[in-house]
């Protein structure tokens, strides 16, 4: 089973950010998830461009940037100019009049294009964009806040995407749709220090709960133990 671990830096200790980044990198995470919120597309503010730039300067690990902002095409160059080739940028299709234009800018800059699908967004409404993105971030809660209740109907959406990916991959040369389908659950455990999110990949079973399972939060110590003990998230 193939999967990656990406640390959600919205949950980091900003009084010791450099230490947090280095500890997570040494613990074996694959990337850093950066949640950018503008207070308009979502009713909250989170990380900033400066936070993203600083984390990139401390570690060579890839960044996984989730833009929860209105009209990302108006500001996309600010982010692309401070990212490295191979970093991932997700946009919300609902936040943009012409999302394919923004995705093309991400592709032209050498970044990995992705879309984030809200719980209320159907797969059918983003069908065409699935042909040009490399990653899909499936939201199991509404964007803007951690600690929300998991929305169970999202599981069917993941199953549908996985089945579509299998069909399209067989009929394509590998350039289209979403090479990776990721499931984001922002459920929070207050006793833990760092959030970790688990990517979901399609497998022969392609069923949520077997190949795709919910993500949660755990501390750096738990990450190290799980890496060595082959259990990558507590509770699974």
Short mmCIF file of the C-alpha atoms (twelve columns), coordinates in Angstrom:
data_MODEL
# 
_entry.id   MODEL 
# 
loop_
_atom_site.group_PDB 
_atom_site.id 
_atom_site.type_symbol 
_atom_site.label_atom_id 
_atom_site.label_alt_id 
_atom_site.label_comp_id 
_atom_site.label_asym_id 
_atom_site.label_seq_id 
_atom_site.Cartn_x 
_atom_site.Cartn_y 
_atom_site.Cartn_z 
_atom_site.pdbx_PDB_model_num 
ATOM 1   C CA . UNK A 1   0.000   0.000  0.000   1 
ATOM 2   C CA . UNK A 2   1.434   3.356  -1.062  1 
ATOM 3   C CA . UNK A 3   0.887   6.430  1.057   1 
ATOM 4   C CA . UNK A 4   2.585   9.601  2.227   1 
ATOM 5   C CA . UNK A 5   2.548   11.616 5.423   1 
ATOM 6   C CA . UNK A 6   2.171   15.371 5.274   1 
ATOM 7   C CA . UNK A 7   2.339   17.495 8.398   1 
ATOM 8   C CA . UNK A 8   -0.307  20.196 8.776   1 
ATOM 9   C CA . UNK A 9   1.660   23.243 9.846   1 
ATOM 10  C CA . UNK A 10  -1.452  25.139 10.879  1 
ATOM 11  C CA . UNK A 11  -1.182  23.056 14.062  1 
ATOM 12  C CA . UNK A 12  2.496   23.819 14.670  1 
ATOM 13  C CA . UNK A 13  3.988   25.610 17.667  1 
ATOM 14  C CA . UNK A 14  4.894   28.955 16.110  1 
ATOM 15  C CA . UNK A 15  7.066   29.868 19.081  1 
ATOM 16  C CA . UNK A 16  9.387   27.052 17.997  1 
ATOM 17  C CA . UNK A 17  8.612   26.774 14.310  1 
ATOM 18  C CA . UNK A 18  12.132  25.994 13.132  1 
ATOM 19  C CA . UNK A 19  12.442  23.177 15.654  1 
ATOM 20  C CA . UNK A 20  9.019   21.804 14.693  1 
ATOM 21  C CA . UNK A 21  9.933   21.771 11.000  1 
ATOM 22  C CA . UNK A 22  13.288  20.084 11.546  1 
ATOM 23  C CA . UNK A 23  11.883  17.491 13.955  1 
ATOM 24  C CA . UNK A 24  9.120   16.554 11.538  1 
ATOM 25  C CA . UNK A 25  11.568  16.333 8.644   1 
ATOM 26  C CA . UNK A 26  13.906  14.111 10.669  1 
ATOM 27  C CA . UNK A 27  10.911  11.994 11.708  1 
ATOM 28  C CA . UNK A 28  10.314  11.038 8.104   1 
ATOM 29  C CA . UNK A 29  7.347   13.073 6.866   1 
ATOM 30  C CA . UNK A 30  7.036   13.447 3.110   1 
ATOM 31  C CA . UNK A 31  5.811   17.047 2.875   1 
ATOM 32  C CA . UNK A 32  4.476   20.042 4.785   1 
ATOM 33  C CA . UNK A 33  0.816   20.994 4.355   1 
ATOM 34  C CA . UNK A 34  0.322   24.766 4.302   1 
ATOM 35  C CA . UNK A 35  -3.224  26.088 4.868   1 
ATOM 36  C CA . UNK A 36  -3.637  29.639 3.514   1 
ATOM 37  C CA . UNK A 37  -6.900  31.366 4.527   1 
ATOM 38  C CA . UNK A 38  -7.892  34.915 3.611   1 
ATOM 39  C CA . UNK A 39  -10.893 35.521 5.882   1 
ATOM 40  C CA . UNK A 40  -13.113 35.917 2.827   1 
ATOM 41  C CA . UNK A 41  -13.458 32.565 1.096   1 
ATOM 42  C CA . UNK A 42  -13.483 31.033 4.573   1 
ATOM 43  C CA . UNK A 43  -14.442 32.859 7.802   1 
ATOM 44  C CA . UNK A 44  -10.999 32.491 9.303   1 
ATOM 45  C CA . UNK A 45  -7.373  33.479 8.894   1 
ATOM 46  C CA . UNK A 46  -4.599  30.911 9.003   1 
ATOM 47  C CA . UNK A 47  -1.084  30.789 7.607   1 
ATOM 48  C CA . UNK A 48  0.475   33.514 5.516   1 
ATOM 49  C CA . UNK A 49  2.802   33.854 2.564   1 
ATOM 50  C CA . UNK A 50  5.646   34.605 4.999   1 
ATOM 51  C CA . UNK A 51  4.967   31.411 6.966   1 
ATOM 52  C CA . UNK A 52  5.097   29.408 3.754   1 
ATOM 53  C CA . UNK A 53  8.331   31.091 2.670   1 
ATOM 54  C CA . UNK A 54  9.974   30.482 6.042   1 
ATOM 55  C CA . UNK A 55  9.128   26.772 6.148   1 
ATOM 56  C CA . UNK A 56  10.498  26.382 2.626   1 
ATOM 57  C CA . UNK A 57  13.753  28.010 3.769   1 
ATOM 58  C CA . UNK A 58  14.181  25.662 6.741   1 
ATOM 59  C CA . UNK A 59  13.593  22.322 5.001   1 
ATOM 60  C CA . UNK A 60  14.011  20.987 1.447   1 
ATOM 61  C CA . UNK A 61  10.910  18.801 1.896   1 
ATOM 62  C CA . UNK A 62  8.118   19.560 -0.613  1 
ATOM 63  C CA . UNK A 63  5.307   21.929 0.306   1 
ATOM 64  C CA . UNK A 64  1.639   21.047 -0.092  1 
ATOM 65  C CA . UNK A 65  -0.095  24.442 -0.335  1 
ATOM 66  C CA . UNK A 66  -3.868  24.613 0.117   1 
ATOM 67  C CA . UNK A 67  -5.220  27.995 -1.003  1 
ATOM 68  C CA . UNK A 68  -8.508  28.794 0.720   1 
ATOM 69  C CA . UNK A 69  -8.739  32.254 -0.804  1 
ATOM 70  C CA . UNK A 70  -11.078 34.147 -3.116  1 
ATOM 71  C CA . UNK A 71  -10.019 34.512 -6.762  1 
ATOM 72  C CA . UNK A 72  -6.631  32.811 -6.388  1 
ATOM 73  C CA . UNK A 73  -5.659  33.787 -9.929  1 
ATOM 74  C CA . UNK A 74  -5.317  37.403 -8.767  1 
ATOM 75  C CA . UNK A 75  -2.578  36.415 -6.284  1 
ATOM 76  C CA . UNK A 76  -1.225  33.147 -7.627  1 
ATOM 77  C CA . UNK A 77  2.094   34.663 -8.729  1 
ATOM 78  C CA . UNK A 78  2.875   35.706 -5.146  1 
ATOM 79  C CA . UNK A 79  2.803   32.073 -4.135  1 
ATOM 80  C CA . UNK A 80  4.397   30.570 -7.229  1 
ATOM 81  C CA . UNK A 81  7.353   32.958 -7.001  1 
ATOM 82  C CA . UNK A 82  8.088   31.682 -3.496  1 
ATOM 83  C CA . UNK A 83  7.659   27.979 -4.181  1 
ATOM 84  C CA . UNK A 84  9.960   25.416 -5.729  1 
ATOM 85  C CA . UNK A 85  9.363   23.194 -8.717  1 
ATOM 86  C CA . UNK A 86  7.613   20.066 -7.555  1 
ATOM 87  C CA . UNK A 87  5.643   21.755 -4.762  1 
ATOM 88  C CA . UNK A 88  1.876   21.236 -4.880  1 
ATOM 89  C CA . UNK A 89  -0.751  23.987 -5.048  1 
ATOM 90  C CA . UNK A 90  -4.443  23.237 -4.469  1 
ATOM 91  C CA . UNK A 91  -7.188  25.699 -5.351  1 
ATOM 92  C CA . UNK A 92  -10.930 25.547 -4.720  1 
ATOM 93  C CA . UNK A 93  -12.772 25.636 -8.073  1 
ATOM 94  C CA . UNK A 94  -15.707 27.492 -6.456  1 
ATOM 95  C CA . UNK A 95  -13.398 30.379 -5.518  1 
ATOM 96  C CA . UNK A 96  -12.494 31.251 -9.099  1 
ATOM 97  C CA . UNK A 97  -14.439 32.283 -12.206 1 
ATOM 98  C CA . UNK A 98  -12.017 30.427 -14.484 1 
ATOM 99  C CA . UNK A 99  -10.200 27.831 -12.371 1 
ATOM 100 C CA . UNK A 100 -8.562  26.179 -15.370 1 
ATOM 101 C CA . UNK A 101 -6.635  29.429 -16.008 1 
ATOM 102 C CA . UNK A 102 -5.239  29.344 -12.491 1 
ATOM 103 C CA . UNK A 103 -4.359  25.669 -12.811 1 
ATOM 104 C CA . UNK A 104 -2.531  26.384 -16.058 1 
ATOM 105 C CA . UNK A 105 -0.452  29.048 -14.288 1 
ATOM 106 C CA . UNK A 106 0.508   26.460 -11.668 1 
ATOM 107 C CA . UNK A 107 1.489   23.981 -14.385 1 
ATOM 108 C CA . UNK A 108 3.511   26.594 -16.300 1 
ATOM 109 C CA . UNK A 109 5.480   27.407 -13.151 1 
ATOM 110 C CA . UNK A 110 6.537   23.777 -12.770 1 
ATOM 111 C CA . UNK A 111 4.334   23.101 -9.748  1 
ATOM 112 C CA . UNK A 112 1.953   20.189 -9.197  1 
ATOM 113 C CA . UNK A 113 -1.661  21.330 -9.854  1 
ATOM 114 C CA . UNK A 114 -4.419  20.194 -7.527  1 
ATOM 115 C CA . UNK A 115 -8.018  20.973 -6.651  1 
ATOM 116 C CA . UNK A 116 -9.726  20.816 -3.272  1 
ATOM 117 C CA . UNK A 117 -13.312 19.550 -3.266  1 
ATOM 118 C CA . UNK A 118 -15.605 20.810 -0.528  1 
ATOM 119 C CA . UNK A 119 -18.124 18.420 1.065   1 
ATOM 120 C CA . UNK A 120 -20.958 20.112 -0.840  1 
ATOM 121 C CA . UNK A 121 -19.175 20.002 -4.207  1 
ATOM 122 C CA . UNK A 122 -20.055 17.044 -6.401  1 
ATOM 123 C CA . UNK A 123 -17.495 15.170 -8.443  1 
ATOM 124 C CA . UNK A 124 -19.544 15.881 -11.588 1 
ATOM 125 C CA . UNK A 125 -19.011 19.649 -11.287 1 
ATOM 126 C CA . UNK A 126 -15.214 19.286 -11.440 1 
ATOM 127 C CA . UNK A 127 -15.102 16.499 -14.020 1 
ATOM 128 C CA . UNK A 128 -13.253 18.477 -16.680 1 
ATOM 129 C CA . UNK A 129 -10.632 19.743 -14.260 1 
ATOM 130 C CA . UNK A 130 -9.848  16.171 -13.238 1 
ATOM 131 C CA . UNK A 131 -8.272  15.806 -16.679 1 
ATOM 132 C CA . UNK A 132 -5.569  18.389 -15.980 1 
ATOM 133 C CA . UNK A 133 -4.818  18.165 -12.255 1 
ATOM 134 C CA . UNK A 134 -2.413  15.717 -10.649 1 
ATOM 135 C CA . UNK A 135 -3.922  15.670 -7.161  1 
ATOM 136 C CA . UNK A 136 -7.365  15.941 -5.587  1 
ATOM 137 C CA . UNK A 137 -7.867  16.993 -1.980  1 
ATOM 138 C CA . UNK A 138 -11.203 15.661 -0.702  1 
ATOM 139 C CA . UNK A 139 -12.485 17.713 2.229   1 
ATOM 140 C CA . UNK A 140 -14.352 15.707 4.856   1 
ATOM 141 C CA . UNK A 141 -15.308 18.933 6.678   1 
ATOM 142 C CA . UNK A 142 -16.136 22.419 5.465   1 
ATOM 143 C CA . UNK A 143 -12.975 24.520 5.041   1 
ATOM 144 C CA . UNK A 144 -11.976 27.158 7.544   1 
ATOM 145 C CA . UNK A 145 -11.733 25.490 10.946  1 
ATOM 146 C CA . UNK A 146 -10.178 22.438 12.568  1 
ATOM 147 C CA . UNK A 147 -12.023 20.248 15.036  1 
ATOM 148 C CA . UNK A 148 -15.235 19.844 13.037  1 
ATOM 149 C CA . UNK A 149 -17.412 16.762 12.838  1 
ATOM 150 C CA . UNK A 150 -16.565 14.314 10.069  1 
ATOM 151 C CA . UNK A 151 -19.211 14.281 7.328   1 
ATOM 152 C CA . UNK A 152 -19.837 10.605 6.525   1 
ATOM 153 C CA . UNK A 153 -21.298 11.118 3.043   1 
ATOM 154 C CA . UNK A 154 -17.861 12.176 1.808   1 
ATOM 155 C CA . UNK A 155 -16.864 8.512  1.752   1 
ATOM 156 C CA . UNK A 156 -18.980 7.860  -1.325  1 
ATOM 157 C CA . UNK A 157 -17.244 10.720 -3.095  1 
ATOM 158 C CA . UNK A 158 -13.854 9.152  -2.430  1 
ATOM 159 C CA . UNK A 159 -15.082 5.796  -3.713  1 
ATOM 160 C CA . UNK A 160 -16.366 7.454  -6.895  1 
ATOM 161 C CA . UNK A 161 -13.080 9.271  -7.511  1 
ATOM 162 C CA . UNK A 162 -11.075 6.104  -7.004  1 
ATOM 163 C CA . UNK A 163 -13.238 4.173  -9.441  1 
ATOM 164 C CA . UNK A 164 -12.956 6.997  -12.001 1 
ATOM 165 C CA . UNK A 165 -9.203  7.110  -11.581 1 
ATOM 166 C CA . UNK A 166 -8.918  3.401  -12.282 1 
ATOM 167 C CA . UNK A 167 -11.017 3.659  -15.457 1 
ATOM 168 C CA . UNK A 168 -9.303  6.785  -16.771 1 
ATOM 169 C CA . UNK A 169 -5.823  5.495  -16.043 1 
ATOM 170 C CA . UNK A 170 -6.510  2.407  -18.135 1 
ATOM 171 C CA . UNK A 171 -7.620  4.557  -21.056 1 
ATOM 172 C CA . UNK A 172 -4.897  7.228  -20.823 1 
ATOM 173 C CA . UNK A 173 -1.124  7.498  -20.999 1 
ATOM 174 C CA . UNK A 174 -0.817  8.702  -17.424 1 
ATOM 175 C CA . UNK A 175 -1.204  12.434 -18.019 1 
ATOM 176 C CA . UNK A 176 -4.736  12.788 -16.827 1 
ATOM 177 C CA . UNK A 177 -6.784  12.682 -14.185 1 
ATOM 178 C CA . UNK A 178 -5.647  13.029 -10.581 1 
ATOM 179 C CA . UNK A 179 -2.738  10.723 -10.021 1 
ATOM 180 C CA . UNK A 180 -3.320  11.008 -6.276  1 
ATOM 181 C CA . UNK A 181 -6.523  11.315 -4.325  1 
ATOM 182 C CA . UNK A 182 -6.125  12.696 -0.864  1 
ATOM 183 C CA . UNK A 183 -8.599  12.617 1.997   1 
ATOM 184 C CA . UNK A 184 -8.413  15.454 4.513   1 
ATOM 185 C CA . UNK A 185 -10.035 15.220 7.915   1 
ATOM 186 C CA . UNK A 186 -9.313  18.099 10.271  1 
ATOM 187 C CA . UNK A 187 -10.522 16.327 13.393  1 
ATOM 188 C CA . UNK A 188 -8.359  17.522 16.244  1 
ATOM 189 C CA . UNK A 189 -7.024  15.947 19.423  1 
ATOM 190 C CA . UNK A 190 -6.080  18.721 21.799  1 
ATOM 191 C CA . UNK A 191 -3.489  16.636 23.650  1 
ATOM 192 C CA . UNK A 192 -1.382  16.298 20.517  1 
ATOM 193 C CA . UNK A 193 1.144   18.817 19.247  1 
ATOM 194 C CA . UNK A 194 1.263   18.276 15.506  1 
ATOM 195 C CA . UNK A 195 -1.345  17.391 12.911  1 
ATOM 196 C CA . UNK A 196 -0.671  14.723 10.357  1 
ATOM 197 C CA . UNK A 197 -2.798  14.029 7.331   1 
ATOM 198 C CA . UNK A 198 -2.804  10.830 5.376   1 
ATOM 199 C CA . UNK A 199 -2.962  10.599 1.599   1 
ATOM 200 C CA . UNK A 200 -5.271  8.012  0.060   1 
ATOM 201 C CA . UNK A 201 -4.368  6.099  -3.057  1 
ATOM 202 C CA . UNK A 202 -6.452  3.773  -5.127  1 
ATOM 203 C CA . UNK A 203 -5.885  0.080  -4.741  1 
ATOM 204 C CA . UNK A 204 -7.532  -3.114 -5.881  1 
ATOM 205 C CA . UNK A 205 -10.148 -2.811 -3.192  1 
ATOM 206 C CA . UNK A 206 -10.662 0.931  -3.670  1 
ATOM 207 C CA . UNK A 207 -12.916 1.112  -0.633  1 
ATOM 208 C CA . UNK A 208 -12.858 3.717  2.085   1 
ATOM 209 C CA . UNK A 209 -11.994 2.103  5.386   1 
ATOM 210 C CA . UNK A 210 -9.645  -0.377 3.730   1 
ATOM 211 C CA . UNK A 211 -7.459  1.426  1.233   1 
ATOM 212 C CA . UNK A 212 -8.555  4.914  2.314   1 
ATOM 213 C CA . UNK A 213 -8.910  5.645  6.001   1 
ATOM 214 C CA . UNK A 214 -9.495  8.801  7.947   1 
ATOM 215 C CA . UNK A 215 -6.648  11.000 9.015   1 
ATOM 216 C CA . UNK A 216 -6.065  12.440 12.448  1 
ATOM 217 C CA . UNK A 217 -3.531  14.259 14.558  1 
ATOM 218 C CA . UNK A 218 -0.512  12.943 16.364  1 
ATOM 219 C CA . UNK A 219 2.631   14.244 17.962  1 
ATOM 220 C CA . UNK A 220 6.195   14.053 16.690  1 
ATOM 221 C CA . UNK A 221 6.961   11.294 19.213  1 
ATOM 222 C CA . UNK A 222 4.072   9.225  17.910  1 
ATOM 223 C CA . UNK A 223 5.266   9.780  14.358  1 
ATOM 224 C CA . UNK A 224 8.726   8.417  15.141  1 
ATOM 225 C CA . UNK A 225 7.350   5.385  16.992  1 
ATOM 226 C CA . UNK A 226 4.862   4.633  14.238  1 
ATOM 227 C CA . UNK A 227 7.524   4.918  11.543  1 
ATOM 228 C CA . UNK A 228 9.741   2.437  13.351  1 
ATOM 229 C CA . UNK A 229 6.840   0.213  14.354  1 
ATOM 230 C CA . UNK A 230 5.183   0.303  10.919  1 
ATOM 231 C CA . UNK A 231 2.010   1.904  12.313  1 
ATOM 232 C CA . UNK A 232 1.913   5.322  10.795  1 
ATOM 233 C CA . UNK A 233 -1.016  6.891  12.620  1 
ATOM 234 C CA . UNK A 234 -2.309  6.100  16.094  1 
ATOM 235 C CA . UNK A 235 -5.638  4.334  16.194  1 
ATOM 236 C CA . UNK A 236 -5.276  2.389  12.939  1 
# 
